[in-house]
XYZ file of C-alpha atoms in Angstrom:
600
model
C 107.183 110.559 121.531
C 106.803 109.914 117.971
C 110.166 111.332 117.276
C 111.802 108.814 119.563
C 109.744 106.314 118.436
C 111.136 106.811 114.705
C 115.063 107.159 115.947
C 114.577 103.668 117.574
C 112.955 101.972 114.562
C 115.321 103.088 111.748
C 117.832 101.865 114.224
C 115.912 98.306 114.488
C 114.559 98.120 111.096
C 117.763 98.627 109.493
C 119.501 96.339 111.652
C 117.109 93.472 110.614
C 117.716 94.246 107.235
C 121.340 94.007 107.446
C 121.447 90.696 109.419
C 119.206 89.418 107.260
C 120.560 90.099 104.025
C 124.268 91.701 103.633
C 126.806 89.191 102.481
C 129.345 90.266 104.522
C 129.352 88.068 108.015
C 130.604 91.349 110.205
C 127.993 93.282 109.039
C 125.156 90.752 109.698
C 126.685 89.967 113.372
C 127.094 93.640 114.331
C 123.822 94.178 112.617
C 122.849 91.342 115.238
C 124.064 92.836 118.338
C 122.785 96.325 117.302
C 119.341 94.746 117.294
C 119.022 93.288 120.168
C 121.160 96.237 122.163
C 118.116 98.632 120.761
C 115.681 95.944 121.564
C 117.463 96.243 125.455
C 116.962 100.034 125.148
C 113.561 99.526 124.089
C 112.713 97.519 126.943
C 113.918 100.932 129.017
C 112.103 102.955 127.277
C 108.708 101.335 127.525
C 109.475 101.276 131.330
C 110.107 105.040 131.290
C 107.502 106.311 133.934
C 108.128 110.288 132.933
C 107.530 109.371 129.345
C 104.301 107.286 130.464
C 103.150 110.084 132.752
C 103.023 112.580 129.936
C 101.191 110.258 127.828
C 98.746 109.878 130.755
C 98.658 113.817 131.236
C 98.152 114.953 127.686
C 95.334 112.354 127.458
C 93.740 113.273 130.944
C 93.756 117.251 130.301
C 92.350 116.766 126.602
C 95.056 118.040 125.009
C 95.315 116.589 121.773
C 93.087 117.903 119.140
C 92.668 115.220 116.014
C 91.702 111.481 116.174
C 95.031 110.328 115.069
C 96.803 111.864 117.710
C 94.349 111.026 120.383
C 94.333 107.555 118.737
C 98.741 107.515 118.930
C 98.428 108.973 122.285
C 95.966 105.738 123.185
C 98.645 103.107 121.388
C 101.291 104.797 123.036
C 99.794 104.258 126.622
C 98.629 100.371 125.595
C 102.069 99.824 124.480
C 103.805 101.065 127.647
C 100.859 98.761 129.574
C 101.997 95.825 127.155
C 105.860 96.228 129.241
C 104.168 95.891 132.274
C 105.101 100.341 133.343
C 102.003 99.944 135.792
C 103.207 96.609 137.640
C 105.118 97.095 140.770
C 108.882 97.079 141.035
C 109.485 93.299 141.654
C 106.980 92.076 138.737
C 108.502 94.730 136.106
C 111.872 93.242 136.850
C 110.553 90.290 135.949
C 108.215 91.466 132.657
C 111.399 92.730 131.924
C 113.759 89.410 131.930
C 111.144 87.669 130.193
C 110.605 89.725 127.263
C 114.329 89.569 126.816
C 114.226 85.673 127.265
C 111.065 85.613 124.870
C 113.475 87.611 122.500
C 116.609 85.389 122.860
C 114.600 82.326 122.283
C 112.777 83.694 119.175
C 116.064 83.601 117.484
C 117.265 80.597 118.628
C 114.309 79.162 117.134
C 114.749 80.762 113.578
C 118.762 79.700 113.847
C 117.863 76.219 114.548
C 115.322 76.051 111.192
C 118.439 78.039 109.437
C 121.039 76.035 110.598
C 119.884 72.185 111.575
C 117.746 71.274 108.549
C 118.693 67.690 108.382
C 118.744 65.183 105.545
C 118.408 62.182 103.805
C 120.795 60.161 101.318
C 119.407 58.332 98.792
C 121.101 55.456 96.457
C 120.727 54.741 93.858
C 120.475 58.736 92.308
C 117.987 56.847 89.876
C 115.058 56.839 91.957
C 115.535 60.539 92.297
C 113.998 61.865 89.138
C 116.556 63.573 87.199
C 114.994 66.984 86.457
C 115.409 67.594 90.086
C 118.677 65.855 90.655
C 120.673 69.443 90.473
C 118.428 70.774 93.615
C 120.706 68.199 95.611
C 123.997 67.576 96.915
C 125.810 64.363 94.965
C 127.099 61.556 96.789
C 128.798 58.031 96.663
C 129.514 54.994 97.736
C 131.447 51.688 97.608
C 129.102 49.164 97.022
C 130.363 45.316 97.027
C 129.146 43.097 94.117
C 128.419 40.213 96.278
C 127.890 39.485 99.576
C 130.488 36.738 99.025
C 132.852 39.494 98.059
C 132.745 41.810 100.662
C 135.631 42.082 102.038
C 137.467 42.526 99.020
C 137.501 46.174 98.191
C 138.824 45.683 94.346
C 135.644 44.044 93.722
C 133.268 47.149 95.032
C 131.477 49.548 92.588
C 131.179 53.059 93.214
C 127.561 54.199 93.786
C 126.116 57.245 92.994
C 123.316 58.785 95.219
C 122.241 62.187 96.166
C 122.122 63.957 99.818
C 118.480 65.537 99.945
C 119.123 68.165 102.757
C 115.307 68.753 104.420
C 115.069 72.490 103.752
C 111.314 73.579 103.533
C 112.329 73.973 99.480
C 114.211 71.055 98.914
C 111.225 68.836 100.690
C 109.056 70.558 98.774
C 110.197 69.463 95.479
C 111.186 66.139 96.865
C 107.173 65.409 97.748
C 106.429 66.703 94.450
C 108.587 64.614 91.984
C 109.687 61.926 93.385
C 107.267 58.410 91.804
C 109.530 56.500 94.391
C 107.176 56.232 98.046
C 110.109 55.041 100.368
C 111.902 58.261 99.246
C 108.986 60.528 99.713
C 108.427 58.596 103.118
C 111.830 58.963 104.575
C 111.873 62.757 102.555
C 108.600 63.500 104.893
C 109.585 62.013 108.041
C 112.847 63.719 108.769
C 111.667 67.036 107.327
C 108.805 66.904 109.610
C 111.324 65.538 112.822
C 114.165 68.277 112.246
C 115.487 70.377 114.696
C 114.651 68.506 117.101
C 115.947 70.998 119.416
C 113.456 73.207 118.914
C 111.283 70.836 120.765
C 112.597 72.120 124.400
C 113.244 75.880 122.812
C 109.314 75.993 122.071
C 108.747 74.553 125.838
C 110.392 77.040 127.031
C 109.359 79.961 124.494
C 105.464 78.513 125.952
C 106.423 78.695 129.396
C 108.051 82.079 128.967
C 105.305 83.892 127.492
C 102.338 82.280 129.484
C 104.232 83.577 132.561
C 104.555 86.614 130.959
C 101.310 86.345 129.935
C 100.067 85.910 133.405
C 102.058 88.438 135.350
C 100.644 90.732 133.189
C 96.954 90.028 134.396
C 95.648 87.682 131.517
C 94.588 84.083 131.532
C 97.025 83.214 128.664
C 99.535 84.596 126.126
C 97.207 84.267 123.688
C 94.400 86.457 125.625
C 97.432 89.216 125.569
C 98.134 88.686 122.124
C 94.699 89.185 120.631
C 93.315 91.755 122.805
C 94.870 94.481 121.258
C 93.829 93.089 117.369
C 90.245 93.374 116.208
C 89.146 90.047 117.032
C 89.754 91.535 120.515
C 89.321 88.100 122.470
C 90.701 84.706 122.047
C 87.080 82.849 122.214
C 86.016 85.763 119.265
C 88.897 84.337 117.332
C 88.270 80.055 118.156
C 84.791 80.608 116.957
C 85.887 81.567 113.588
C 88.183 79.207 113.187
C 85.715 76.326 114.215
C 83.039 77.647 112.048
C 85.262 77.680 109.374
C 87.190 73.946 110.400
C 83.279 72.802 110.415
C 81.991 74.450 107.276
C 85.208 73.377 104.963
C 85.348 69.662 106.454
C 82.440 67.942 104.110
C 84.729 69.445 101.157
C 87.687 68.412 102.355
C 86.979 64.803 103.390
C 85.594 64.243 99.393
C 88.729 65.781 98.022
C 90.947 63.756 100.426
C 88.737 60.377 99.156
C 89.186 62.171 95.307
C 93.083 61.740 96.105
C 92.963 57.777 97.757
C 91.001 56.925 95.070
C 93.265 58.272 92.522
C 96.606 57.161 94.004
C 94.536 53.640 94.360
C 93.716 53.345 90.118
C 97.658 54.432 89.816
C 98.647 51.753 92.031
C 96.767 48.807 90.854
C 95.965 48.294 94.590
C 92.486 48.884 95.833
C 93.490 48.669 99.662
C 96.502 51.212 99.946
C 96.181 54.067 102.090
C 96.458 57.774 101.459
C 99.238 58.986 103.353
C 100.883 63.233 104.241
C 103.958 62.183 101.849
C 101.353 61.639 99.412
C 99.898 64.740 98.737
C 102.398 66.822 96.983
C 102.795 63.685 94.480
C 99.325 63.024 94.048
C 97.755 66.385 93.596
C 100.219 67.232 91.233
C 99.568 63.831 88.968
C 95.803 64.809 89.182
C 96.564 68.797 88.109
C 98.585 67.636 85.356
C 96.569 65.150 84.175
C 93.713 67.197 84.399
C 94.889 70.371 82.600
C 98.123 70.664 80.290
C 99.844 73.312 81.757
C 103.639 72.975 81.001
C 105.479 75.361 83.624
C 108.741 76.025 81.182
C 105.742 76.922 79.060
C 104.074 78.915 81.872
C 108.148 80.418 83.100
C 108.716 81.674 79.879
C 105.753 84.577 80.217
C 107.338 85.811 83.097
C 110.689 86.783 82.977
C 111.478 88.746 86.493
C 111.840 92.198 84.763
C 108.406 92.111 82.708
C 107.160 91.336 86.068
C 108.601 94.234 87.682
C 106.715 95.948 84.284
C 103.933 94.650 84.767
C 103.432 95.732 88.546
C 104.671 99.004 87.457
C 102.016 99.090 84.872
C 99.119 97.648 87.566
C 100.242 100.540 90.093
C 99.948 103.810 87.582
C 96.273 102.228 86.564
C 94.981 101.800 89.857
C 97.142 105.006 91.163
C 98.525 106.820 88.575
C 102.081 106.599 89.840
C 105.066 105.130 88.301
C 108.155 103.331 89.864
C 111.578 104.894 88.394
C 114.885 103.193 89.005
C 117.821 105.711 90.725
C 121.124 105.656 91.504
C 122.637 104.758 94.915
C 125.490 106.504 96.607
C 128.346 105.249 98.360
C 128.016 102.107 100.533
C 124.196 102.625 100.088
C 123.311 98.894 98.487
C 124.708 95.735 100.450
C 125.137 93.764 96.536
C 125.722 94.326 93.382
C 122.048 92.779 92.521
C 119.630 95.203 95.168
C 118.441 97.429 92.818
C 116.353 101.244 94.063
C 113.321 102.041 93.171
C 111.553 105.862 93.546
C 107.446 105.362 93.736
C 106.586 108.596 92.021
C 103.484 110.362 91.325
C 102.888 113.407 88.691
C 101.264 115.852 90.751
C 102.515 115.092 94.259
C 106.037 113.855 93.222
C 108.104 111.120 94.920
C 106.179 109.359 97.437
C 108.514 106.617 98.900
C 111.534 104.199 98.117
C 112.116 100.503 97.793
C 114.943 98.579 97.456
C 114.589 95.249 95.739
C 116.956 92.196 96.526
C 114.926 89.554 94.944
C 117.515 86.535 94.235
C 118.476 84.035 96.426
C 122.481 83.406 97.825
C 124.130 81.867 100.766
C 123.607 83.042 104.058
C 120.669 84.992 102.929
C 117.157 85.261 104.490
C 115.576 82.435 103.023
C 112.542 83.483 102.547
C 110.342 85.933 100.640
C 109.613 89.504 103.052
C 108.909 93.048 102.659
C 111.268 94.967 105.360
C 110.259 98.359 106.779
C 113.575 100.652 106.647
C 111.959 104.451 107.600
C 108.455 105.212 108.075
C 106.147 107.811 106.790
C 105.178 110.585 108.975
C 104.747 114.460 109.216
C 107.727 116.638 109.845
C 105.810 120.172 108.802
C 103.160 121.771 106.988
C 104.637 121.162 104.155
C 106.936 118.476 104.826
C 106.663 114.914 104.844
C 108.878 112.159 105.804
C 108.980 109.804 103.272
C 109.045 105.660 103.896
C 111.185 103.281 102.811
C 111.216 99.887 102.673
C 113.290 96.779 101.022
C 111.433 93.874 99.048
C 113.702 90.887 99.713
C 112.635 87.716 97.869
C 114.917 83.986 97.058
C 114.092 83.475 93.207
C 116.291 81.258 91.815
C 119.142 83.083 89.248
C 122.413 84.581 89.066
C 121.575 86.592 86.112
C 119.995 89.731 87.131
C 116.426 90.819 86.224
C 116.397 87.888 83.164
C 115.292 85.350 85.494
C 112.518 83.332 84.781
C 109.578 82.974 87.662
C 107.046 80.017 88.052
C 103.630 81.167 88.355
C 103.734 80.489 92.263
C 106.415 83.057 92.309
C 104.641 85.559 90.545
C 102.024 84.977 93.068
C 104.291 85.849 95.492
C 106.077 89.003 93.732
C 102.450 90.151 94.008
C 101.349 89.299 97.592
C 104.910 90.699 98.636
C 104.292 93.748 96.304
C 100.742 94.421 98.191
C 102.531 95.163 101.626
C 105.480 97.581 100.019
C 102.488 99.337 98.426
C 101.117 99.428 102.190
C 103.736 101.305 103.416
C 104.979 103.171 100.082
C 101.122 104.834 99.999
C 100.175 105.374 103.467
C 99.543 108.931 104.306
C 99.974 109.117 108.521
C 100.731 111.959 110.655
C 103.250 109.658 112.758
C 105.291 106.830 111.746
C 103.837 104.740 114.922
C 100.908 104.452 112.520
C 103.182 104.030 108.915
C 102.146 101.618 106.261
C 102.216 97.887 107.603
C 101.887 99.116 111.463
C 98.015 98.416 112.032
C 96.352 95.731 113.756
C 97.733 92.273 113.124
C 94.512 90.746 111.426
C 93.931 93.126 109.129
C 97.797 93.731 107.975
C 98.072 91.069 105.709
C 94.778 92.176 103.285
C 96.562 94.189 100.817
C 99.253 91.591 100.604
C 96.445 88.781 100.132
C 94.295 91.464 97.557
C 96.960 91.545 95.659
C 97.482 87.907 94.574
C 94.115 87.856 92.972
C 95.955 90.285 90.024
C 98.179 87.662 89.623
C 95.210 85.102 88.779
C 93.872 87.794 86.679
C 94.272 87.689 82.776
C 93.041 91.336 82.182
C 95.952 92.335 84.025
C 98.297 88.958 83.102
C 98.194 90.356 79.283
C 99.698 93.265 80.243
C 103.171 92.015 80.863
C 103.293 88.204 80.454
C 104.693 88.319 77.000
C 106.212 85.821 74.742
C 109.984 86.515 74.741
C 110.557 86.050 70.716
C 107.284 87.265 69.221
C 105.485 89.533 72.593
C 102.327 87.862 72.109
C 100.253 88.172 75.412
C 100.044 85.116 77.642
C 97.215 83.404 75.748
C 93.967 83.299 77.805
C 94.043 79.209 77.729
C 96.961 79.198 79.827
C 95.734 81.664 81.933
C 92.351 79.384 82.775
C 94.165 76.360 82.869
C 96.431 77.693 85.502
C 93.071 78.949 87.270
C 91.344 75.807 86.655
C 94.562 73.674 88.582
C 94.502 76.091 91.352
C 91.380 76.016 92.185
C 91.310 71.786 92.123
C 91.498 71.249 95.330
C 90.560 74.270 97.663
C 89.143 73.258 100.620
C 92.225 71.093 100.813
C 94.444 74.206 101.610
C 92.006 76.033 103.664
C 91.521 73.106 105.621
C 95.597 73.391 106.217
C 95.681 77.265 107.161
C 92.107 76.543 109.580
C 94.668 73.777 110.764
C 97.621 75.967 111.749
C 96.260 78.598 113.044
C 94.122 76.648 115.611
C 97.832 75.086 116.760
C 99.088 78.484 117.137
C 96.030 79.223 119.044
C 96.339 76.077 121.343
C 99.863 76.030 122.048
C 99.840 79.793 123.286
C 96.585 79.837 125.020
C 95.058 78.699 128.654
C 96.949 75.085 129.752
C 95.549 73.202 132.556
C 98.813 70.989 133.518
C 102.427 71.705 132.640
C 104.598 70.892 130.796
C 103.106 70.858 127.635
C 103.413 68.153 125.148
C 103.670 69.915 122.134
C 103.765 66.535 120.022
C 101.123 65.220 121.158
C 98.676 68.289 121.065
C 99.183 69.356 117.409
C 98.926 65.030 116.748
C 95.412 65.751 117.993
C 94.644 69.067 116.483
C 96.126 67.151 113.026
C 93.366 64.275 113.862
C 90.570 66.363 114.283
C 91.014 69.217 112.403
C 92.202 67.708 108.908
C 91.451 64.331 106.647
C 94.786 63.223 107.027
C 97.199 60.985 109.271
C 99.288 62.261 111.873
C 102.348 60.589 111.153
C 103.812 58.989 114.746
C 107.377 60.668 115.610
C 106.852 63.875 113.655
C 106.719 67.426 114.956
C 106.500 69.683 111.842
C 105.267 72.540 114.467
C 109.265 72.457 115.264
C 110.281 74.472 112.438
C 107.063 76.905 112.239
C 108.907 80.116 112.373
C 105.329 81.932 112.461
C 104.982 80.450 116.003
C 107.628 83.435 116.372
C 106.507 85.902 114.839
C 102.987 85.593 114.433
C 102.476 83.889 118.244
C 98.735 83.520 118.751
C 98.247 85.533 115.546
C 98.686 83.141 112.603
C 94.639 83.165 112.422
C 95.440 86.511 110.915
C 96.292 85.122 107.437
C 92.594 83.566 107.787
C 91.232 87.224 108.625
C 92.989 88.735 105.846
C 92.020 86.482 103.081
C 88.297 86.625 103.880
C 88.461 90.143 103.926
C 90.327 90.496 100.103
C 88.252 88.063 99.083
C 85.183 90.062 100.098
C 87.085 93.112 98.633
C 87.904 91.720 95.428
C 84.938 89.822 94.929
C 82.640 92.996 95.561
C 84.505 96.003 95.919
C 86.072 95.664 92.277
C 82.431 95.286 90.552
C 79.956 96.658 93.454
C 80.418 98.962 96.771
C 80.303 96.197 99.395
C 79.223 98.484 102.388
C 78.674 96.984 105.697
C 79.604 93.129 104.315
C 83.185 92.829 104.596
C 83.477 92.616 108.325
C 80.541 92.223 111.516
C 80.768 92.299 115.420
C 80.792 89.492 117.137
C 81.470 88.880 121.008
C 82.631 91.914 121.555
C 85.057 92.055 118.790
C 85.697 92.316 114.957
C 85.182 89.061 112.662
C 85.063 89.202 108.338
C 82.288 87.806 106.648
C 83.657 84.289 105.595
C 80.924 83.664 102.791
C 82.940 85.703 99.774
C 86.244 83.078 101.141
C 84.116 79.892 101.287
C 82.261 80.701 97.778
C 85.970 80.802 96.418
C 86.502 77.628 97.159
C 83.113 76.214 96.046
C 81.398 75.519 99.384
């Protein structure tokens, strides 16, 4: 079973990989149809009844001797379940079309975000601050010089402006720098109201998987979706996320008035409102004005390849093994910039592979993601297959590993470094089990223990040196940039408790139908957060975690209370019993270590 199991995911695995980041268009479309032709097969597979009545046999007649592989055998038999193998004919037929609809529209989705960003054209380019002028697509205009004169075309002006397409990055840096309100207004608004036509893809990506869902025997996709997780039960998981909406909101409603009150002394005007396009702007006046952190300053500690050294050097101290660069053969790397990496240890020798393609380019995955390519398992006594996996980040240079990284890209590096180091070190008798393949709410905690080392100046000094004189990062900076990020916490955590309750809502238990999408997150936004739901929006649109993560964005939430716990008291004491506790029948973590990180 496992043996199958591994042929189909190199096959799948790989193909994501290519589609998602080989420059060549043939590749990335045949990498396309391969993956959803496997994901077909797949879907025959998992309705296999002679491969579901062996798994039912071996575990009837007690045939399987260790935990793990009574524990595979178990996963196995769920995951068979989860297609719908014990459902008569005439409902598998159907389990079947939907999880190939579910499938189809999951893409579509993603394409849309890719493809139908929208934008916004500004004039004059002057009320686009000029440090970010270069992040955006130059325009013109023929402007007349009078209104008198407007039909004479000799007596126009050419106008410059600049096209701000509403890419999650380019609205991001829009919201930050831009003093001018109408721009971040109009930035905000279509950012927030693009692709629209992922409006009817979700309704139908909702309808799909509640049927689903219900064929299946549960109230609601998102009763199917958590089951299998720790939480175990959807009302195991809304509790958590209303204690926590209910314990941050006392913190979040002061820094929210901390903000009005600011943007009001800026203003000169006592009565303007706080609005979402002002938060970006706002917080980062306040940070800056608060603590002098320069980030060309900050940039020029952390050249890309002393950060590569620097995780190198974090990984032999905590491990004691050391990441070697080696050759490729033939056809092996998809560009000239992936780079291969052995993970390799002194007594036990090699114990895994990564590929790193960390610099953005056209047509590439725009994101930051670690991608599973082979997983670990054992072939023999003495054997062992080892993983592989590809790092793919978007960091901003043409130049190889000289590039320069903020400090929310180190961040990053890191949290993307904790899963690789997930897979690269895991030590499982069958790749069903490999690295990254455990239960959703608990998957991300490496990935979110991990960031704290990039907070950290013990291990900062290490690598972050000056490029002239390699003086350490000096331990100023390193507080400062603390001190900003932890200005306004319950802020963000409000915005994460925020999410994953839409998630939540829009996959679980829906007395009429259709939903209204727009209007439930409006209300969610109302009464989960301090802010204003603007009227016409529907960020939710262009939430590719809806996708992926469907009913299981909360596990971010899980995650970070449980490497906060870890870091907070693992790393100085044993923490025993207190990282996680039961709770209605399922698993919950201790949320006291996350809220006394951000001062509650």
């Amino acid at each position: 079973m496992d043996e199958i199991s591994n042929t189909v995911c190199s096959v799948i695995d790989s193909a994501e990989l290519c589609r998602n980041t080989h420059p060549d268009r043939e590749f990335a479309e045949e990498a396309d149809k391969a993956s959803m032709r496997i994901y077909e097969h797949l879907q025959y597979l998992n309705t296999n009844t002679t491969l579901y009545n062996a798994i039912l046999k071996a575990e009837s007649e007690g045939a399987l001797l260790s935990e793990e592989s009574r524990k595979a055998a178990n996963n196995l038999r769920v995951d068979f379940e989860k297609g719908g193998i014990h459902l008569p004919k005439d409902k598998l037929e159907r389990v079947n079309q939907l999880n190939l609809a579910i499938a189809h529209l999951g893409r579509k989705f993603n394409e849309n975000v890719m493809n139908k960003p929208g934008f916004v054209d500004i004039y004059p380019a002057s009320r686009i601050p000029r440090n970010i002028q270069h992040n955006f697509k130059p325009i013109s205009r023929f402007k007349p010089r009078g209104v008198e004169e407007q039909s004479n075309a000799m007596n126009a002006t050419r106008q410059k402006g600049v096209r701000i397409v509403t890419d999650s990055g380019s609205v991001s840096s829009a919201l930050r720098w831009a003093s001018d309100e109408e721009v971040r207004r109009q930035v905000y608004v279509v950012g927030n109201s693009e692709p629209r036509e992922n409006i009817g893809v979700l309704d139908e990506l909702i309808d799909a998987r509640d049927e689903f869902a219900k064929t299946m025997g549960c109230r609601s996709y998102a009763e199917f979706a958590i089951r299998p997780n720790m939480a175990a039960s959807v009302d195991v998981v809304m509790s958590f996320l209303n204690d926590l909406s209910d314990t941050v909101r006392h913190k979040a409603d002061e820094e929210f008035n901390t903000i009005k009150d600011f943007k009001r002394r800026v203003c000169y005007d006592k009565s303007v409102d706080l609005e979402p396009w002002d938060e970006d702007y706002f917080i980062g006046m306040m940070k800056s004005s608060a603590h002098t952190v320069d980030p060309s300053v900050v940039a020029s500690y952390f050249p890309l390849s002393q950060c590569i050294k620097g995780l190198n050097v974090l990984v032999e101290s905590l491990f004691g093994a050391t990441f070697h660069q080696v050759p490729m053969g033939d056809g092996e790397s998809w560009h000239p910039n992936v780079i291969k990496l052995s993970l390799h240890h002194p007594d036990e020798g090699d114990l895994g592979f990564m590929y790193l393609d960390l610099y953005s380019r056209k047509g590439k995955y725009p994101g930051c993601a670690h991608f599973a390519i082979r997983g670990g398992r054992r072939l023999s006594d003495t054997n062992y297959q080892l993983p592989i996996i590809a790092l793919v980040c978007n960091f901003s240079s043409s130049r190889g590993l000289t590039a320069r990284l903020n400090h929310c890209d180190v961040e990053t590096l890191f949290h993307e470094f904790g899963h690789a180091l997930h897979s690269l070190l895991s030590r499982t008798e069958y790749q069903h089990f490999s690295g990254t393949r455990v239960a959703l709410d608990v998957a991300e905690t490496p990935s979110n223990l991990f960031e704290f080392y990039a907070w950290d100046y013990r291990v900062l000094r290490t690598f972050a040196l000056d490029e002239t004189t390699g003086d350490p990062i000096p331990e100023k900076l390193v507080k400062a940039l603390n001190a900003s990020r932890n200005m306004f916490p319950a802020t963000d955590l409000q915005r994460q408790v925020f999410y994953s309750i839409m998630d939540l809502t829009l996959f679980g238990e829906h007395t009429s139908k259709p939903v209204d999408t727009i209007s439930a997150v409006a209300d969610l936004k109302r009464k989960h957060t301090s802010w204003n739901y603007v009227e016409g929006t529907h960020w939710h649109t262009r939430f590719s975690h809806l996708i992926n993560y469907g009913a299981g964005y909360y596990s971010y939430l899980y995650a970070r209370c449980f490497a906060t716990t870890i870091w907070q008291e693992v790393c100085q004491d044993f923490a025993g019993d207190s990282v996680i506790k039961n709770s209605g029948g399922g698993i919950i973590p201790d949320i006291s270590s996350l809220c006394k990180e951000v001062g509650l």
